[in-house]
Amino acid sequence: MTLLFKIDEARGQAWKTLFRQHAPDIDVRLESDDVDPAQVRYFASWVAPQALHHTYPGLQVVFATSAGVDQFDLSELPPHIDVVRMLDPGIAQGIIEYACFAVLSLHRDIPLYLRQQDQHQWQPRPLVPARQRRVGVMGLGNLGVAVLNSLQPFGFPLSGWARSAKQIDGVQCFAGQDQLKAFLNQCDVLICLLPLTDDTRGIINAELLNALPHGAKLINLGRGGHLVEADLLDALASGQVDEAILDVLNDEPPGRDHPYWQHPKIWLTPHIGAMTSPQTAFEVLLANIRRHQRGEFMPGTIDRREGY
Ligand code: GLV
């Protein structure tokens, strides 16, 4: 029974070492190793190559090494193959750090002060108290909830929106299309942590941005596909959106002439919000393999109809 990793050599070796030390009964191979295709039961990767189930006829589970699985073509895999996303506490920690850094930077006008520094300007703005800065998170999966919980101590009024109703202590929760506008109307800072599906592609468009309070700030930690990039440029030009911090884009890296590179009101980071690290993800992956071996449900299993 083989667990095959499609991953860069260095991280692959780290995974192999962990399995050798803690679960030597599982035969872990990298693509560069000698692999008997008939033995492959588990496949772990950031993206799945086409026709995976033909190459590995005994394949039972595809483990995404990422939190999001939009990069997999789920329609292509037969239904008996489970696809499981990575619920790595290390990913959650990375997203928490990024979200707090981004919210606090926007709350304290740091992008503005950096622009002022460029101009040799020393112009303090009045401080907005945290209790007057309403922060909303779209997407209340494990990452959205983790971010909201970690923002609690700062005193921002917190809200969240998801497709279905959720309850989170200290967070005003909105659900479904019917309540999306009411949610947006009160987000001074909006964080996107949605999964990318057919329903959420392009969700951050002119209509959504216009529903925010004038001068709102945007943080995208979901996927580039959530954002209609031209609509954000318009919203920044009109002042409807005041600043944006984006860790994900449609094309990564964006083309050399992409208008976001030079935009004074956009901070870009190269999809570094979180990274799966074998050290923290190993236990999660091994626990799921053990569950699968016992015929139990694996947390993170994708609902094929929902796409996440
Ligand atoms: C990274 O973007 C992930 O989905 O883990």
mmCIF file of C-alpha atoms and ligand atoms in Angstrom:
data_model
loop_
_atom_site.group_PDB
_atom_site.id
_atom_site.type_symbol
_atom_site.label_atom_id
_atom_site.label_comp_id
_atom_site.label_asym_id
_atom_site.label_seq_id
_atom_site.Cartn_x
_atom_site.Cartn_y
_atom_site.Cartn_z
ATOM 1 C CA MET A 1 0.000 0.000 0.000
ATOM 2 C CA THR A 2 1.664 3.168 -1.235
ATOM 3 C CA LEU A 3 1.161 6.829 -0.377
ATOM 4 C CA LEU A 4 2.493 8.764 -3.343
ATOM 5 C CA PHE A 5 3.482 12.412 -3.017
ATOM 6 C CA LYS A 6 3.589 14.810 -5.928
ATOM 7 C CA ILE A 7 5.597 17.541 -4.290
ATOM 8 C CA ASP A 8 8.966 19.235 -4.478
ATOM 9 C CA GLU A 9 11.919 17.059 -3.534
ATOM 10 C CA ALA A 10 12.855 18.843 -0.294
ATOM 11 C CA ARG A 11 9.387 18.756 1.212
ATOM 12 C CA GLY A 12 8.860 15.239 -0.107
ATOM 13 C CA GLN A 13 11.945 14.045 1.750
ATOM 14 C CA ALA A 14 10.651 15.682 4.938
ATOM 15 C CA TRP A 15 7.318 13.844 4.610
ATOM 16 C CA LYS A 16 9.141 10.571 3.947
ATOM 17 C CA THR A 17 11.315 10.968 7.013
ATOM 18 C CA LEU A 18 8.290 11.635 9.224
ATOM 19 C CA PHE A 19 6.466 8.565 7.948
ATOM 20 C CA ARG A 20 9.576 6.405 8.277
ATOM 21 C CA GLN A 21 9.935 7.500 11.905
ATOM 22 C CA HIS A 22 6.307 7.353 13.002
ATOM 23 C CA ALA A 23 4.418 5.109 10.559
ATOM 24 C CA PRO A 24 6.893 2.754 8.909
ATOM 25 C CA ASP A 25 4.075 0.451 7.742
ATOM 26 C CA ILE A 26 3.054 3.089 5.156
ATOM 27 C CA ASP A 27 5.136 2.927 2.009
ATOM 28 C CA VAL A 28 5.757 6.575 1.092
ATOM 29 C CA ARG A 29 7.096 7.365 -2.366
ATOM 30 C CA LEU A 30 7.849 10.481 -4.330
ATOM 31 C CA GLU A 31 7.312 10.681 -8.066
ATOM 32 C CA SER A 32 11.067 10.500 -8.544
ATOM 33 C CA ASP A 33 11.095 7.084 -6.786
ATOM 34 C CA ASP A 34 10.382 3.716 -8.255
ATOM 35 C CA VAL A 35 6.586 3.465 -7.997
ATOM 36 C CA ASP A 36 4.409 0.432 -8.657
ATOM 37 C CA PRO A 37 1.204 2.120 -9.916
ATOM 38 C CA ALA A 38 -0.955 -0.817 -8.810
ATOM 39 C CA GLN A 39 0.120 -0.286 -5.188
ATOM 40 C CA VAL A 40 -0.857 3.381 -4.966
ATOM 41 C CA ARG A 41 -3.860 3.805 -2.616
ATOM 42 C CA TYR A 42 -3.238 7.383 -1.505
ATOM 43 C CA PHE A 43 -2.083 10.366 -3.514
ATOM 44 C CA ALA A 44 -1.029 13.633 -1.882
ATOM 45 C CA SER A 45 -0.525 16.775 -3.906
ATOM 46 C CA TRP A 46 -1.324 20.464 -4.386
ATOM 47 C CA VAL A 47 -2.777 19.655 -7.833
ATOM 48 C CA ALA A 48 -3.888 16.343 -9.257
ATOM 49 C CA PRO A 49 -2.757 15.373 -12.733
ATOM 50 C CA GLN A 50 -5.472 14.388 -15.199
ATOM 51 C CA ALA A 51 -6.732 10.800 -15.288
ATOM 52 C CA LEU A 52 -5.128 9.989 -11.969
ATOM 53 C CA HIS A 53 -7.429 7.020 -11.447
ATOM 54 C CA HIS A 54 -6.334 5.496 -14.752
ATOM 55 C CA THR A 55 -2.670 5.787 -13.855
ATOM 56 C CA TYR A 56 -3.321 4.398 -10.363
ATOM 57 C CA PRO A 57 -6.268 1.984 -10.673
ATOM 58 C CA GLY A 58 -6.264 1.158 -6.944
ATOM 59 C CA LEU A 59 -6.395 4.809 -5.868
ATOM 60 C CA GLN A 60 -8.783 5.434 -2.968
ATOM 61 C CA VAL A 61 -8.021 8.877 -1.567
ATOM 62 C CA VAL A 62 -6.541 12.097 -2.909
ATOM 63 C CA PHE A 63 -5.173 14.220 -0.088
ATOM 64 C CA ALA A 64 -4.825 17.868 -0.999
ATOM 65 C CA THR A 65 -1.753 19.337 0.668
ATOM 66 C CA SER A 66 -3.674 22.645 0.715
ATOM 67 C CA ALA A 67 -6.657 24.117 2.502
ATOM 68 C CA GLY A 68 -8.388 24.900 -0.797
ATOM 69 C CA VAL A 69 -9.170 22.271 -3.433
ATOM 70 C CA ASP A 70 -10.374 24.479 -6.297
ATOM 71 C CA GLN A 71 -7.209 23.630 -8.207
ATOM 72 C CA PHE A 72 -8.420 19.997 -8.485
ATOM 73 C CA ASP A 73 -10.817 19.039 -11.247
ATOM 74 C CA LEU A 74 -13.247 17.164 -9.011
ATOM 75 C CA SER A 75 -15.565 16.274 -11.887
ATOM 76 C CA GLU A 76 -12.762 14.296 -13.404
ATOM 77 C CA LEU A 77 -12.335 11.891 -10.490
ATOM 78 C CA PRO A 78 -14.780 9.001 -10.042
ATOM 79 C CA PRO A 79 -17.025 9.344 -6.962
ATOM 80 C CA HIS A 80 -15.496 6.398 -5.092
ATOM 81 C CA ILE A 81 -12.253 8.369 -4.713
ATOM 82 C CA ASP A 82 -12.381 10.618 -1.654
ATOM 83 C CA VAL A 83 -10.782 14.042 -1.893
ATOM 84 C CA VAL A 84 -9.661 15.431 1.443
ATOM 85 C CA ARG A 85 -8.479 18.960 2.076
ATOM 86 C CA MET A 86 -5.723 19.762 4.526
ATOM 87 C CA LEU A 87 -6.897 20.893 7.956
ATOM 88 C CA ASP A 88 -3.378 21.627 9.143
ATOM 89 C CA PRO A 89 -3.122 23.700 12.339
ATOM 90 C CA GLY A 90 -0.019 25.263 10.762
ATOM 91 C CA ILE A 91 -2.162 26.630 7.906
ATOM 92 C CA ALA A 92 -4.644 28.064 10.394
ATOM 93 C CA GLN A 93 -1.791 29.695 12.329
ATOM 94 C CA GLY A 94 -0.390 31.269 9.151
ATOM 95 C CA ILE A 95 -3.796 32.630 8.133
ATOM 96 C CA ILE A 96 -4.411 33.985 11.637
ATOM 97 C CA GLU A 97 -1.077 35.807 11.567
ATOM 98 C CA TYR A 98 -1.694 37.250 8.125
ATOM 99 C CA ALA A 99 -5.269 38.319 8.888
ATOM 100 C CA CYS A 100 -4.259 40.031 12.140
ATOM 101 C CA PHE A 101 -1.324 41.775 10.469
ATOM 102 C CA ALA A 102 -3.566 42.948 7.615
ATOM 103 C CA VAL A 103 -6.488 44.087 9.778
ATOM 104 C CA LEU A 104 -4.217 45.931 12.190
ATOM 105 C CA SER A 105 -2.247 47.565 9.350
ATOM 106 C CA LEU A 106 -5.452 48.814 7.748
ATOM 107 C CA HIS A 107 -7.008 49.801 11.056
ATOM 108 C CA ARG A 108 -3.923 51.857 11.981
ATOM 109 C CA ASP A 109 -3.546 53.385 8.458
ATOM 110 C CA ILE A 110 -0.087 51.895 7.962
ATOM 111 C CA PRO A 111 -0.350 51.852 4.133
ATOM 112 C CA LEU A 112 -1.098 55.590 4.259
ATOM 113 C CA TYR A 113 1.866 56.301 6.545
ATOM 114 C CA LEU A 114 4.191 54.338 4.278
ATOM 115 C CA ARG A 115 3.038 56.445 1.338
ATOM 116 C CA GLN A 116 3.576 59.541 3.447
ATOM 117 C CA GLN A 117 7.083 58.427 4.327
ATOM 118 C CA ASP A 118 7.824 58.195 0.611
ATOM 119 C CA GLN A 119 6.743 61.828 0.331
ATOM 120 C CA HIS A 120 8.651 62.913 3.485
ATOM 121 C CA GLN A 121 5.320 63.782 5.104
ATOM 122 C CA TRP A 122 4.619 63.631 8.840
ATOM 123 C CA GLN A 123 0.852 63.860 9.171
ATOM 124 C CA PRO A 124 -0.872 61.898 11.898
ATOM 125 C CA ARG A 125 -4.539 61.032 11.429
ATOM 126 C CA PRO A 126 -6.928 60.734 14.354
ATOM 127 C CA LEU A 127 -7.092 57.211 15.748
ATOM 128 C CA VAL A 128 -10.297 55.325 15.082
ATOM 129 C CA PRO A 129 -11.122 53.237 18.170
ATOM 130 C CA ALA A 130 -11.295 49.518 17.483
ATOM 131 C CA ARG A 131 -14.893 49.447 18.664
ATOM 132 C CA GLN A 132 -15.756 51.675 15.705
ATOM 133 C CA ARG A 133 -13.980 49.510 13.119
ATOM 134 C CA ARG A 134 -16.289 46.717 12.073
ATOM 135 C CA VAL A 135 -14.507 43.660 10.686
ATOM 136 C CA GLY A 136 -16.355 41.000 8.706
ATOM 137 C CA VAL A 137 -15.209 37.621 7.451
ATOM 138 C CA MET A 138 -16.782 35.897 4.446
ATOM 139 C CA GLY A 139 -16.406 32.156 4.782
ATOM 140 C CA LEU A 140 -16.889 30.547 8.167
ATOM 141 C CA GLY A 141 -14.965 27.325 7.733
ATOM 142 C CA ASN A 142 -12.157 26.382 10.082
ATOM 143 C CA LEU A 143 -9.994 29.272 8.844
ATOM 144 C CA GLY A 144 -12.691 31.970 8.990
ATOM 145 C CA VAL A 145 -13.631 30.931 12.510
ATOM 146 C CA ALA A 146 -9.981 30.812 13.598
ATOM 147 C CA VAL A 147 -9.432 34.339 12.278
ATOM 148 C CA LEU A 148 -12.536 35.718 14.005
ATOM 149 C CA ASN A 149 -11.526 34.128 17.290
ATOM 150 C CA SER A 150 -8.032 35.564 17.073
ATOM 151 C CA LEU A 151 -9.408 39.061 16.343
ATOM 152 C CA GLN A 152 -11.641 39.034 19.446
ATOM 153 C CA PRO A 153 -9.147 40.561 21.922
ATOM 154 C CA PHE A 154 -8.699 43.753 19.857
ATOM 155 C CA GLY A 155 -12.283 44.857 20.398
ATOM 156 C CA PHE A 156 -13.436 45.202 16.779
ATOM 157 C CA PRO A 157 -17.158 44.515 16.308
ATOM 158 C CA LEU A 158 -16.966 41.198 14.443
ATOM 159 C CA SER A 159 -19.308 39.613 11.949
ATOM 160 C CA GLY A 160 -19.239 36.664 9.626
ATOM 161 C CA TRP A 161 -21.100 35.476 6.577
ATOM 162 C CA ALA A 162 -21.489 31.970 5.216
ATOM 163 C CA ARG A 163 -23.918 30.115 3.005
ATOM 164 C CA SER A 164 -25.519 28.361 5.934
ATOM 165 C CA ALA A 165 -26.273 29.622 9.444
ATOM 166 C CA LYS A 166 -23.422 29.460 11.964
ATOM 167 C CA GLN A 167 -23.036 30.453 15.584
ATOM 168 C CA ILE A 168 -19.777 31.858 16.887
ATOM 169 C CA ASP A 169 -19.468 33.464 20.307
ATOM 170 C CA GLY A 170 -18.931 37.208 20.062
ATOM 171 C CA VAL A 171 -19.584 37.286 16.303
ATOM 172 C CA GLN A 172 -22.725 38.470 14.554
ATOM 173 C CA CYS A 173 -23.373 35.788 11.947
ATOM 174 C CA PHE A 174 -25.186 36.315 8.656
ATOM 175 C CA ALA A 175 -26.210 33.506 6.335
ATOM 176 C CA GLY A 176 -27.137 33.010 2.721
ATOM 177 C CA GLN A 177 -27.714 35.275 -0.220
ATOM 178 C CA ASP A 178 -30.622 36.999 1.566
ATOM 179 C CA GLN A 179 -28.359 38.363 4.296
ATOM 180 C CA LEU A 180 -25.273 39.101 2.235
ATOM 181 C CA LYS A 181 -26.108 42.757 1.666
ATOM 182 C CA ALA A 182 -26.904 43.398 5.338
ATOM 183 C CA PHE A 183 -23.566 41.813 6.227
ATOM 184 C CA LEU A 184 -21.622 43.883 3.690
ATOM 185 C CA ASN A 185 -23.350 47.118 4.713
ATOM 186 C CA GLN A 186 -21.569 46.951 8.059
ATOM 187 C CA CYS A 187 -18.063 45.747 7.086
ATOM 188 C CA ASP A 188 -15.467 48.502 7.390
ATOM 189 C CA VAL A 189 -12.876 45.811 6.778
ATOM 190 C CA LEU A 190 -13.880 42.766 4.737
ATOM 191 C CA ILE A 191 -11.800 39.590 4.779
ATOM 192 C CA CYS A 192 -12.470 36.920 2.161
ATOM 193 C CA LEU A 193 -11.779 33.370 3.313
ATOM 194 C CA LEU A 194 -14.324 31.607 1.132
ATOM 195 C CA PRO A 195 -13.646 28.421 -0.769
ATOM 196 C CA LEU A 196 -13.567 29.000 -4.530
ATOM 197 C CA THR A 197 -16.521 27.243 -6.158
ATOM 198 C CA ASP A 198 -18.855 27.942 -9.067
ATOM 199 C CA ASP A 199 -21.019 29.873 -6.597
ATOM 200 C CA THR A 200 -18.250 32.079 -5.238
ATOM 201 C CA ARG A 201 -16.200 32.758 -8.380
ATOM 202 C CA GLY A 202 -16.235 36.511 -9.008
ATOM 203 C CA ILE A 203 -18.224 37.177 -5.836
ATOM 204 C CA ILE A 204 -16.102 40.244 -5.012
ATOM 205 C CA ASN A 205 -17.453 42.324 -7.863
ATOM 206 C CA ALA A 206 -18.756 45.878 -8.260
ATOM 207 C CA GLU A 207 -22.090 45.037 -6.653
ATOM 208 C CA LEU A 208 -20.461 43.544 -3.572
ATOM 209 C CA LEU A 209 -17.914 46.337 -3.236
ATOM 210 C CA ASN A 210 -20.636 48.960 -3.574
ATOM 211 C CA ALA A 211 -22.578 47.349 -0.741
ATOM 212 C CA LEU A 212 -19.691 48.023 1.671
ATOM 213 C CA PRO A 213 -19.609 51.291 3.632
ATOM 214 C CA HIS A 214 -17.858 54.019 1.614
ATOM 215 C CA GLY A 215 -14.101 53.838 2.174
ATOM 216 C CA ALA A 216 -14.082 50.202 3.300
ATOM 217 C CA LYS A 217 -10.946 48.084 3.167
ATOM 218 C CA LEU A 218 -10.532 44.670 1.576
ATOM 219 C CA ILE A 219 -8.339 41.705 2.461
ATOM 220 C CA ASN A 220 -8.378 38.710 0.117
ATOM 221 C CA LEU A 221 -6.991 35.541 1.617
ATOM 222 C CA GLY A 222 -9.246 33.245 -0.417
ATOM 223 C CA ARG A 223 -8.441 32.802 -4.073
ATOM 224 C CA GLY A 224 -7.768 35.238 -6.884
ATOM 225 C CA GLY A 225 -10.870 33.890 -8.628
ATOM 226 C CA HIS A 226 -13.100 35.454 -5.975
ATOM 227 C CA LEU A 227 -12.183 38.947 -7.094
ATOM 228 C CA VAL A 228 -13.149 40.735 -10.302
ATOM 229 C CA GLU A 229 -9.884 42.609 -10.581
ATOM 230 C CA ALA A 230 -11.156 45.473 -12.767
ATOM 231 C CA ASP A 231 -14.028 46.126 -10.350
ATOM 232 C CA LEU A 232 -11.590 46.627 -7.494
ATOM 233 C CA LEU A 233 -9.668 49.184 -9.569
ATOM 234 C CA ASP A 234 -12.900 51.118 -10.153
ATOM 235 C CA ALA A 235 -13.837 50.955 -6.480
ATOM 236 C CA LEU A 236 -10.393 52.230 -5.471
ATOM 237 C CA ALA A 237 -10.578 55.020 -8.049
ATOM 238 C CA SER A 238 -13.923 56.232 -6.715
ATOM 239 C CA GLY A 239 -12.882 55.914 -3.070
ATOM 240 C CA GLN A 240 -15.610 53.334 -2.439
ATOM 241 C CA VAL A 241 -12.770 51.040 -1.363
ATOM 242 C CA ASP A 242 -9.931 52.738 0.435
ATOM 243 C CA GLU A 243 -7.198 50.102 0.547
ATOM 244 C CA ALA A 244 -6.756 46.449 -0.398
ATOM 245 C CA ILE A 245 -4.360 43.795 0.807
ATOM 246 C CA LEU A 246 -4.288 40.810 -1.518
ATOM 247 C CA ASP A 247 -2.421 37.560 -0.992
ATOM 248 C CA VAL A 248 -3.986 35.830 -3.999
ATOM 249 C CA LEU A 249 -4.542 36.820 -7.624
ATOM 250 C CA ASN A 250 -6.056 35.277 -10.704
ATOM 251 C CA ASP A 251 -2.664 34.875 -12.321
ATOM 252 C CA GLU A 252 0.147 34.169 -9.930
ATOM 253 C CA PRO A 253 2.493 35.802 -10.567
ATOM 254 C CA PRO A 254 0.585 38.599 -12.314
ATOM 255 C CA GLY A 255 1.932 39.797 -15.659
ATOM 256 C CA ARG A 256 4.636 42.455 -15.616
ATOM 257 C CA ASP A 257 2.158 45.137 -16.673
ATOM 258 C CA HIS A 258 -0.587 44.186 -14.245
ATOM 259 C CA PRO A 259 -1.982 47.451 -12.811
ATOM 260 C CA TYR A 260 -1.895 46.099 -9.261
ATOM 261 C CA TRP A 261 1.927 46.087 -9.109
ATOM 262 C CA GLN A 262 2.123 49.861 -9.022
ATOM 263 C CA HIS A 263 -1.185 50.698 -7.383
ATOM 264 C CA PRO A 264 -0.608 52.940 -4.360
ATOM 265 C CA LYS A 265 -3.611 51.491 -2.531
ATOM 266 C CA ILE A 266 -2.914 47.814 -3.066
ATOM 267 C CA TRP A 267 -0.486 45.718 -1.118
ATOM 268 C CA LEU A 268 0.341 42.435 -2.823
ATOM 269 C CA THR A 269 1.944 39.414 -1.231
ATOM 270 C CA PRO A 270 2.825 36.303 -3.248
ATOM 271 C CA HIS A 271 0.334 33.775 -1.815
ATOM 272 C CA ILE A 272 2.197 33.376 1.442
ATOM 273 C CA GLY A 273 -0.727 33.642 3.867
ATOM 274 C CA ALA A 274 -0.077 30.097 4.940
ATOM 275 C CA MET A 275 1.922 27.136 3.779
ATOM 276 C CA THR A 276 1.428 23.521 4.648
ATOM 277 C CA SER A 277 4.431 22.282 6.482
ATOM 278 C CA PRO A 278 5.098 18.567 6.917
ATOM 279 C CA GLN A 279 5.962 19.190 10.576
ATOM 280 C CA THR A 280 2.457 20.361 11.477
ATOM 281 C CA ALA A 281 0.458 18.586 8.768
ATOM 282 C CA PHE A 282 1.974 15.140 9.263
ATOM 283 C CA GLU A 283 -0.208 14.211 12.221
ATOM 284 C CA VAL A 284 -3.338 15.357 10.409
ATOM 285 C CA LEU A 285 -2.525 13.321 7.324
ATOM 286 C CA LEU A 286 -1.514 10.219 9.254
ATOM 287 C CA ALA A 287 -4.639 10.393 11.433
ATOM 288 C CA ASN A 288 -6.776 10.516 8.286
ATOM 289 C CA ILE A 289 -4.976 7.570 6.713
ATOM 290 C CA ARG A 290 -5.566 5.584 9.902
ATOM 291 C CA ARG A 291 -9.236 6.585 9.849
ATOM 292 C CA HIS A 292 -9.503 5.483 6.237
ATOM 293 C CA GLN A 293 -7.896 2.165 7.100
ATOM 294 C CA ARG A 294 -10.546 1.675 9.803
ATOM 295 C CA GLY A 295 -13.342 2.725 7.447
ATOM 296 C CA GLU A 296 -14.062 5.925 9.376
ATOM 297 C CA PHE A 297 -14.920 9.413 8.116
ATOM 298 C CA MET A 298 -11.909 11.635 7.402
ATOM 299 C CA PRO A 299 -12.308 15.271 8.527
ATOM 300 C CA GLY A 300 -11.726 17.543 5.538
ATOM 301 C CA THR A 301 -13.447 15.197 3.074
ATOM 302 C CA ILE A 302 -14.901 17.253 0.239
ATOM 303 C CA ASP A 303 -18.579 17.163 -0.504
ATOM 304 C CA ARG A 304 -18.376 16.635 -4.248
ATOM 305 C CA ARG A 305 -21.676 18.454 -4.904
ATOM 306 C CA GLU A 306 -20.616 21.517 -2.931
ATOM 307 C CA GLY A 307 -17.045 21.533 -4.182
ATOM 308 C CA TYR A 308 -15.485 22.161 -0.759
HETATM 309 C C1 GLV B 1 -3.259 27.736 0.041
HETATM 310 O O1 GLV B 1 -3.677 28.617 -0.634
HETATM 311 C C2 GLV B 1 -4.069 26.636 0.492
HETATM 312 O O2 GLV B 1 -5.179 26.431 -0.042
HETATM 313 O O3 GLV B 1 -3.605 25.911 1.395
#
